[in-house]
mmCIF file of C-alpha atoms in Angstrom:
data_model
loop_
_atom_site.group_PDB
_atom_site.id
_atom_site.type_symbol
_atom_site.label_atom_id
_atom_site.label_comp_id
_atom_site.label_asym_id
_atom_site.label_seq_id
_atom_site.Cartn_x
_atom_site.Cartn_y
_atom_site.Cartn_z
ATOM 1 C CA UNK A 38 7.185 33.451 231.583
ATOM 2 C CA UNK A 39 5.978 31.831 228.804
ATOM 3 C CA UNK A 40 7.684 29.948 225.387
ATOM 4 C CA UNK A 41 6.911 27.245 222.485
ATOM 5 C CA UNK A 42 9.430 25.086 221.114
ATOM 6 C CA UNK A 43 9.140 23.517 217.856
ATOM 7 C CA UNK A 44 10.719 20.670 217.409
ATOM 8 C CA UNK A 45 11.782 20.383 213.762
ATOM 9 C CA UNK A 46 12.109 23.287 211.431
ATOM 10 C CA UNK A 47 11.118 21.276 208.367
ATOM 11 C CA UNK A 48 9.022 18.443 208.161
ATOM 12 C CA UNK A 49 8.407 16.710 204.543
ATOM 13 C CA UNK A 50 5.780 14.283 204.392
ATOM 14 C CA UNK A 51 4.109 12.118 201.302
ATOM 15 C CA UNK A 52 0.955 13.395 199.717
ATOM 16 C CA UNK A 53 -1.700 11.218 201.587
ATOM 17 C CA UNK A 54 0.699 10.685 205.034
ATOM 18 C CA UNK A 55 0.227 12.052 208.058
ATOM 19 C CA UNK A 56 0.867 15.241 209.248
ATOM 20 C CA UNK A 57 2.484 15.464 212.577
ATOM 21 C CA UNK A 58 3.664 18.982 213.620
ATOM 22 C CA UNK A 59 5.115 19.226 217.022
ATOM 23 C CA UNK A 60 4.926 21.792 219.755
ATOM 24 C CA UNK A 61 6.077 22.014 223.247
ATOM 25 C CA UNK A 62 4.875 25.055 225.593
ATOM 26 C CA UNK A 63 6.375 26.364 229.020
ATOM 27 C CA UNK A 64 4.076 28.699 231.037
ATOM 28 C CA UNK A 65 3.478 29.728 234.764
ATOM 29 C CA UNK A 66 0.025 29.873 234.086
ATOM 30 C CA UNK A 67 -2.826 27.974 232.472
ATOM 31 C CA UNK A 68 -2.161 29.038 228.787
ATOM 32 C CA UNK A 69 -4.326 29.681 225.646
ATOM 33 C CA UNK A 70 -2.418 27.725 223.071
ATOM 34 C CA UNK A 71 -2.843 28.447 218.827
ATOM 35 C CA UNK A 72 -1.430 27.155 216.150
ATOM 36 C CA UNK A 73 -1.367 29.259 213.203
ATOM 37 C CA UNK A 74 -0.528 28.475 209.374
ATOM 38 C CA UNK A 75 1.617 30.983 207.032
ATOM 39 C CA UNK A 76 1.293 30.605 203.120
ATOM 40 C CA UNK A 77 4.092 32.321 201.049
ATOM 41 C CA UNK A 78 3.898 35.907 201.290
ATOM 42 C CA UNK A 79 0.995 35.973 203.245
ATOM 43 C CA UNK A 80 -0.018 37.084 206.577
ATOM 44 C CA UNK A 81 -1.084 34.271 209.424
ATOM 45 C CA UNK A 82 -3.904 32.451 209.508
ATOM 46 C CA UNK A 83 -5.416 30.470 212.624
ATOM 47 C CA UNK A 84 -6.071 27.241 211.803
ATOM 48 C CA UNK A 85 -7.002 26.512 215.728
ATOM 49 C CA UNK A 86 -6.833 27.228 219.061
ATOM 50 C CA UNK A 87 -6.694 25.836 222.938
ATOM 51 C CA UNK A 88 -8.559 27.847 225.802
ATOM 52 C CA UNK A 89 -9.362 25.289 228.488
ATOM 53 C CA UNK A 90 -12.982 23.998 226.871
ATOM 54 C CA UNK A 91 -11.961 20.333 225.057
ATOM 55 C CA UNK A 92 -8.269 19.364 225.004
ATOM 56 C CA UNK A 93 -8.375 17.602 221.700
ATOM 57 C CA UNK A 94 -8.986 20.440 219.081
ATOM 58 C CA UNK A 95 -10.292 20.528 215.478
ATOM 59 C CA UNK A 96 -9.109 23.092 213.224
ATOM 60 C CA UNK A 97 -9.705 24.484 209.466
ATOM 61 C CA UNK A 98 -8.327 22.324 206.578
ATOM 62 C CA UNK A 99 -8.698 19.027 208.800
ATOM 63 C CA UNK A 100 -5.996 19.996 211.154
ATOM 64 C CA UNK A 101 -6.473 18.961 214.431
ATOM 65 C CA UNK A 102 -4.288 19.379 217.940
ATOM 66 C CA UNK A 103 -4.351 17.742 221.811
ATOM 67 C CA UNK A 104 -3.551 19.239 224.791
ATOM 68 C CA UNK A 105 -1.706 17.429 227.112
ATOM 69 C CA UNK A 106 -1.013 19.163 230.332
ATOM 70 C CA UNK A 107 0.937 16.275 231.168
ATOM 71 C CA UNK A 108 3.434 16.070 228.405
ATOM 72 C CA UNK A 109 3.198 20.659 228.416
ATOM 73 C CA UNK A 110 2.640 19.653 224.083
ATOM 74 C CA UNK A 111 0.198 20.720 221.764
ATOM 75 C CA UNK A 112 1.129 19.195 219.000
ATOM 76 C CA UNK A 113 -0.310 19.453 215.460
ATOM 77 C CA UNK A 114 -2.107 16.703 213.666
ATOM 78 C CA UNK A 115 -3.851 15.831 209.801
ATOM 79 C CA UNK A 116 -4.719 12.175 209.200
ATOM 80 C CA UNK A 117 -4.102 12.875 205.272
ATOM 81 C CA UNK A 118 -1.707 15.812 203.972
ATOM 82 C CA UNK A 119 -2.248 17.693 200.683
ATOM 83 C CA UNK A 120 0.045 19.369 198.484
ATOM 84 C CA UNK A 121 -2.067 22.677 199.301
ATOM 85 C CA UNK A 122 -0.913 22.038 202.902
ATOM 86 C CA UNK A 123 2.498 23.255 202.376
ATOM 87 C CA UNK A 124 3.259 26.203 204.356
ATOM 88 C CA UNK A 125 4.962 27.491 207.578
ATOM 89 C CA UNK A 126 2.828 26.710 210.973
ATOM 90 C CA UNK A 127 3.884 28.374 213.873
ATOM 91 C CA UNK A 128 3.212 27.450 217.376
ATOM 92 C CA UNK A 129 2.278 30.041 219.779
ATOM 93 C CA UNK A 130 1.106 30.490 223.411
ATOM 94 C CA UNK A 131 -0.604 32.978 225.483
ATOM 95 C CA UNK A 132 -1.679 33.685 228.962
ATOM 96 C CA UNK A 133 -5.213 34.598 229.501
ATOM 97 C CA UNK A 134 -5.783 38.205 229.182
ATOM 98 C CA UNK A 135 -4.243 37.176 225.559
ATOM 99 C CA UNK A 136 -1.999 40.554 226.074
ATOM 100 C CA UNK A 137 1.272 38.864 224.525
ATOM 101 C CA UNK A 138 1.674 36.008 222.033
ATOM 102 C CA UNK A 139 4.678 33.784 222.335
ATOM 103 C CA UNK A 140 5.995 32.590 219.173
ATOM 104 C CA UNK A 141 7.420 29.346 218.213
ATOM 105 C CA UNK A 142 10.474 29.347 215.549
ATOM 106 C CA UNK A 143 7.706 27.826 213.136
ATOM 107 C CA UNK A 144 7.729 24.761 211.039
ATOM 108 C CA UNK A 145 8.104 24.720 207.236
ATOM 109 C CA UNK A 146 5.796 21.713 206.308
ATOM 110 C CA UNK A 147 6.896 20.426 202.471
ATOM 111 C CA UNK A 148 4.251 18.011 200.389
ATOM 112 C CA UNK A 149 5.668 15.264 198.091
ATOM 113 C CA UNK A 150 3.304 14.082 195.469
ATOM 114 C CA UNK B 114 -15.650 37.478 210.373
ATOM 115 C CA UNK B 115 -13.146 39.553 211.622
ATOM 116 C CA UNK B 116 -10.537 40.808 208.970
ATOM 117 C CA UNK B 117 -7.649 43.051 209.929
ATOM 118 C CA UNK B 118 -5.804 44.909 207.072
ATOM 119 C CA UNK B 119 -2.762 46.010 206.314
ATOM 120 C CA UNK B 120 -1.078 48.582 203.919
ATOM 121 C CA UNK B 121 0.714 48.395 202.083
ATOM 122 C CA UNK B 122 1.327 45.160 201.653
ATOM 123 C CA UNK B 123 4.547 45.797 199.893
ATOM 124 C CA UNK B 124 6.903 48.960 200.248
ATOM 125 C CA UNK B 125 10.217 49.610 198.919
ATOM 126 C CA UNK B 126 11.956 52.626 200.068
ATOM 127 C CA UNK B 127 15.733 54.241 199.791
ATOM 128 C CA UNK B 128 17.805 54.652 203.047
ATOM 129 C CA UNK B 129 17.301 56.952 205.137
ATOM 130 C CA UNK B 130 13.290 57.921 204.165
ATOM 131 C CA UNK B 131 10.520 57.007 206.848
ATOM 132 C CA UNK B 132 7.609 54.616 205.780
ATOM 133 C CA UNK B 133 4.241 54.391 207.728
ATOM 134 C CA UNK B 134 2.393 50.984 207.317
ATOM 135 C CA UNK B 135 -1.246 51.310 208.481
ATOM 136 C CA UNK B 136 -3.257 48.711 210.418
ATOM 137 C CA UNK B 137 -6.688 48.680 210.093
ATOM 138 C CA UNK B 138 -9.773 46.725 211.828
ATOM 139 C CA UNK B 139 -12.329 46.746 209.604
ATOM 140 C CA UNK B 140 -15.470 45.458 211.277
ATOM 141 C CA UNK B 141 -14.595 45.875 215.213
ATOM 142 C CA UNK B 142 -13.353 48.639 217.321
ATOM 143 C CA UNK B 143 -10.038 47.597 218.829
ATOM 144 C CA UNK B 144 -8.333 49.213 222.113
ATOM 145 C CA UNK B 145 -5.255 46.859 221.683
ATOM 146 C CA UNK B 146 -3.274 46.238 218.179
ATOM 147 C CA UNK B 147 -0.081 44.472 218.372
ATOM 148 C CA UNK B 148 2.985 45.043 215.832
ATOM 149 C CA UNK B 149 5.643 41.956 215.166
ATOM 150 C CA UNK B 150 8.545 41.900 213.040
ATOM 151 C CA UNK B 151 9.043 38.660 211.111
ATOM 152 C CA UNK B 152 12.968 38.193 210.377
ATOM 153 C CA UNK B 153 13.839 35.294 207.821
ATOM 154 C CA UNK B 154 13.526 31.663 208.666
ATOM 155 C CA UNK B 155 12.563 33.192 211.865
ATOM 156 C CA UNK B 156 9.648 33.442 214.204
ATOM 157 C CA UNK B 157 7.350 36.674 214.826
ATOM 158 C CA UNK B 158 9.304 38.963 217.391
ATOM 159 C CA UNK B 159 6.767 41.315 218.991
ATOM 160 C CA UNK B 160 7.628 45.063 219.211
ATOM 161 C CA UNK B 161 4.919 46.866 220.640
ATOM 162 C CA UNK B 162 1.443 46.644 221.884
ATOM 163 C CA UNK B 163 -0.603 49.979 221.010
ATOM 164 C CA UNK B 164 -3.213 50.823 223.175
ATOM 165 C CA UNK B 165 -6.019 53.816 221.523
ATOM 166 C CA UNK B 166 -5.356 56.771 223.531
ATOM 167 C CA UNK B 167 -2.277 55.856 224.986
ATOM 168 C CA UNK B 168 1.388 55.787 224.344
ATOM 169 C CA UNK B 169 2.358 52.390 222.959
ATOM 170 C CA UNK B 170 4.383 49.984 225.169
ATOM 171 C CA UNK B 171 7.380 48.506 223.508
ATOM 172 C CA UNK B 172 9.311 45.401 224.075
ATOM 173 C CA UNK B 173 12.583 45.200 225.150
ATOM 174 C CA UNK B 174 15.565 46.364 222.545
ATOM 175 C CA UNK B 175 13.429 47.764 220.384
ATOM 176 C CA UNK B 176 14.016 51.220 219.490
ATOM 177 C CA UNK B 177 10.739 53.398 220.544
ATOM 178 C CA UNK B 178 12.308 56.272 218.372
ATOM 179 C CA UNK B 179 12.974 54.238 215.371
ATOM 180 C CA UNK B 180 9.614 52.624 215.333
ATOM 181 C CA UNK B 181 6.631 55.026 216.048
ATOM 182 C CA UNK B 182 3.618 53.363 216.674
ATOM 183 C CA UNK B 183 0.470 55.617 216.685
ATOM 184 C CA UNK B 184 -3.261 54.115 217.576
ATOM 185 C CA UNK B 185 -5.283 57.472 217.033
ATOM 186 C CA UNK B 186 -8.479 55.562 216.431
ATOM 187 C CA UNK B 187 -10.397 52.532 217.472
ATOM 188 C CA UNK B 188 -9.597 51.032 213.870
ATOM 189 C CA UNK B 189 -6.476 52.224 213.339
ATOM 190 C CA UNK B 190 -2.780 51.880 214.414
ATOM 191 C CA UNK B 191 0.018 52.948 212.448
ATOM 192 C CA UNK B 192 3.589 51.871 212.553
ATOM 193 C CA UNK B 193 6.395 54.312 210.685
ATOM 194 C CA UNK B 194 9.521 53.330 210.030
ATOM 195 C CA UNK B 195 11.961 56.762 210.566
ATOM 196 C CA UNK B 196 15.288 56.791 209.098
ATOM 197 C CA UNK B 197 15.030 53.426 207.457
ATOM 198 C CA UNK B 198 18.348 51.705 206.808
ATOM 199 C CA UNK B 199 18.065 48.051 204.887
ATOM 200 C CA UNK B 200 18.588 46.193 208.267
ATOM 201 C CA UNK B 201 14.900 47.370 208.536
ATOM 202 C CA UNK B 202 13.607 45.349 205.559
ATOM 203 C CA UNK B 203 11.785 42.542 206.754
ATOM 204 C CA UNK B 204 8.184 41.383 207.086
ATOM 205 C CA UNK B 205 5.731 43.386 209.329
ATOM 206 C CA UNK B 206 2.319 42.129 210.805
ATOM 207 C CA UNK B 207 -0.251 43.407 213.306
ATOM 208 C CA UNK B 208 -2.546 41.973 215.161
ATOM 209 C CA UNK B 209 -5.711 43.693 216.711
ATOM 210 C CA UNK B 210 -8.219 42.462 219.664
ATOM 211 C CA UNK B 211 -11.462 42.304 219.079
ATOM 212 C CA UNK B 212 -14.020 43.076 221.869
ATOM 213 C CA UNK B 213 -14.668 39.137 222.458
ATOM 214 C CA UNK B 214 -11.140 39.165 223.027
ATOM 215 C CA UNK B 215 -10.233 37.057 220.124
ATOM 216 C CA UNK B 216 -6.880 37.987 218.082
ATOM 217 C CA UNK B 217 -7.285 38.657 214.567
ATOM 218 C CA UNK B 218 -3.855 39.344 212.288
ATOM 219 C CA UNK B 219 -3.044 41.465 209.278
ATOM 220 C CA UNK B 220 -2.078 40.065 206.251
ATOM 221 C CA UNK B 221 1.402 41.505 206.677
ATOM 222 C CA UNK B 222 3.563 44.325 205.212
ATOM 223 C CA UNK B 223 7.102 43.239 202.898
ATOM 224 C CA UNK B 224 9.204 46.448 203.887
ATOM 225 C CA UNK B 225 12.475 46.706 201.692
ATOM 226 C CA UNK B 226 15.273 49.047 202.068
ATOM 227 C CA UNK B 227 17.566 49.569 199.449
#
């Protein structure tokens, strides 16, 4: 069986800060991990993904995450946020044959100028 | 790259009609599309995977009859809405796998019942 948790449903950061999304997995099996980004009224868009090659990952828009088998997180990362990073981001996991994706509860990042 | 569409991207409908919302890949051939529902301030709740060919497989408590999912084609699966009450309004997206495997999603359908 496999789940995400997302810790925090909203997360408001200063224009400039850092961007620290978090994400917890569970899985039986090595897992592809994603993290995806949702604008208003929009459909998803990946921003990255894990699939066993490097566990730190770099992403569209600056957005980077690390996979830490230890710690079962992948947790989302921007040195710098922008106002135009405002948007939902949604965790997700999936096993390999990438038959099911798993879901987090998502993340509604807001930007303060 | 990849794009997967969907229409329409917005529907309103009255109570009791059906509404079909189409997913498309437009520049691979897909065997597998997925359909999720999207309830408010919620995550994406998957409903069905639609195989081309085959009878799509649908996830537990979701109502097979209520939600037809057709995949007729290797670019297109289509999900109708039958009987559509406004518990039904909510936001729709598919997903479809391309033959690399990777997951490409729709842009999303906005389904309101009134």
């Amino acid at each position: 069986a496999q789940s995400v948790t997302q810790l925090g449903s909203h997360v408001s950061v200063s224009e400039g800060a850092l961007v620290l999304l978090r994400c917890n997995y569970s899985s039986s099996v090595p897992p592809y991990l994603f993290w995806y980004v949702q604008y208003p009224n929009q459909g998803l868009q990946l921003l990255l993904k894990y699939t066993s090659a490097a566990t730190l990952v770099k992403g569209i828009n600056g957005f980077e995450a690390e996979f830490k088998k230890s710690e079962t997180s992948f947790h989302l990362t921007k040195p710098s946020a922008h106002m135009s990073d405002a948007a939902e981001y949604f965790c997700a996991v999936s096993d390999r044959t990438g038959n099911q994706f798993y879901f987090g509860t998502g993340t509604s990042l807001t930007v303060i100028p | 790259g990849a794009v997967v569409s969907q229409h329409p991207s917005r529907v309103i409908c009255k109570s009791g009609t059906s509404v079909k919302i189409e997913c498309r890949s437009l520049d691979f051939q897909a065997t597998t599309m997925f359909w999720y529902r999207q309830f408010p301030k919620k995550s994406l709740m998957l409903m069905a995977t639609s195989n081309e060919g085959s009878k799509a497989t649908y996830e537990q408590g979701v109502e097979k009859d209520k939600f037809l999912i057709n995949h007729a084609s290797l670019t297109l699966s289509t999900l109708t809405v039958t009987s559509a009450h406004p518990e039904d309004s909510s936001f729709y997206i598919c997903s479809a796998r391309a033959p690399v495997g990777t997951i490409y999603f729709g842009e999303g359908s906005w389904l309101t019942v009134v």
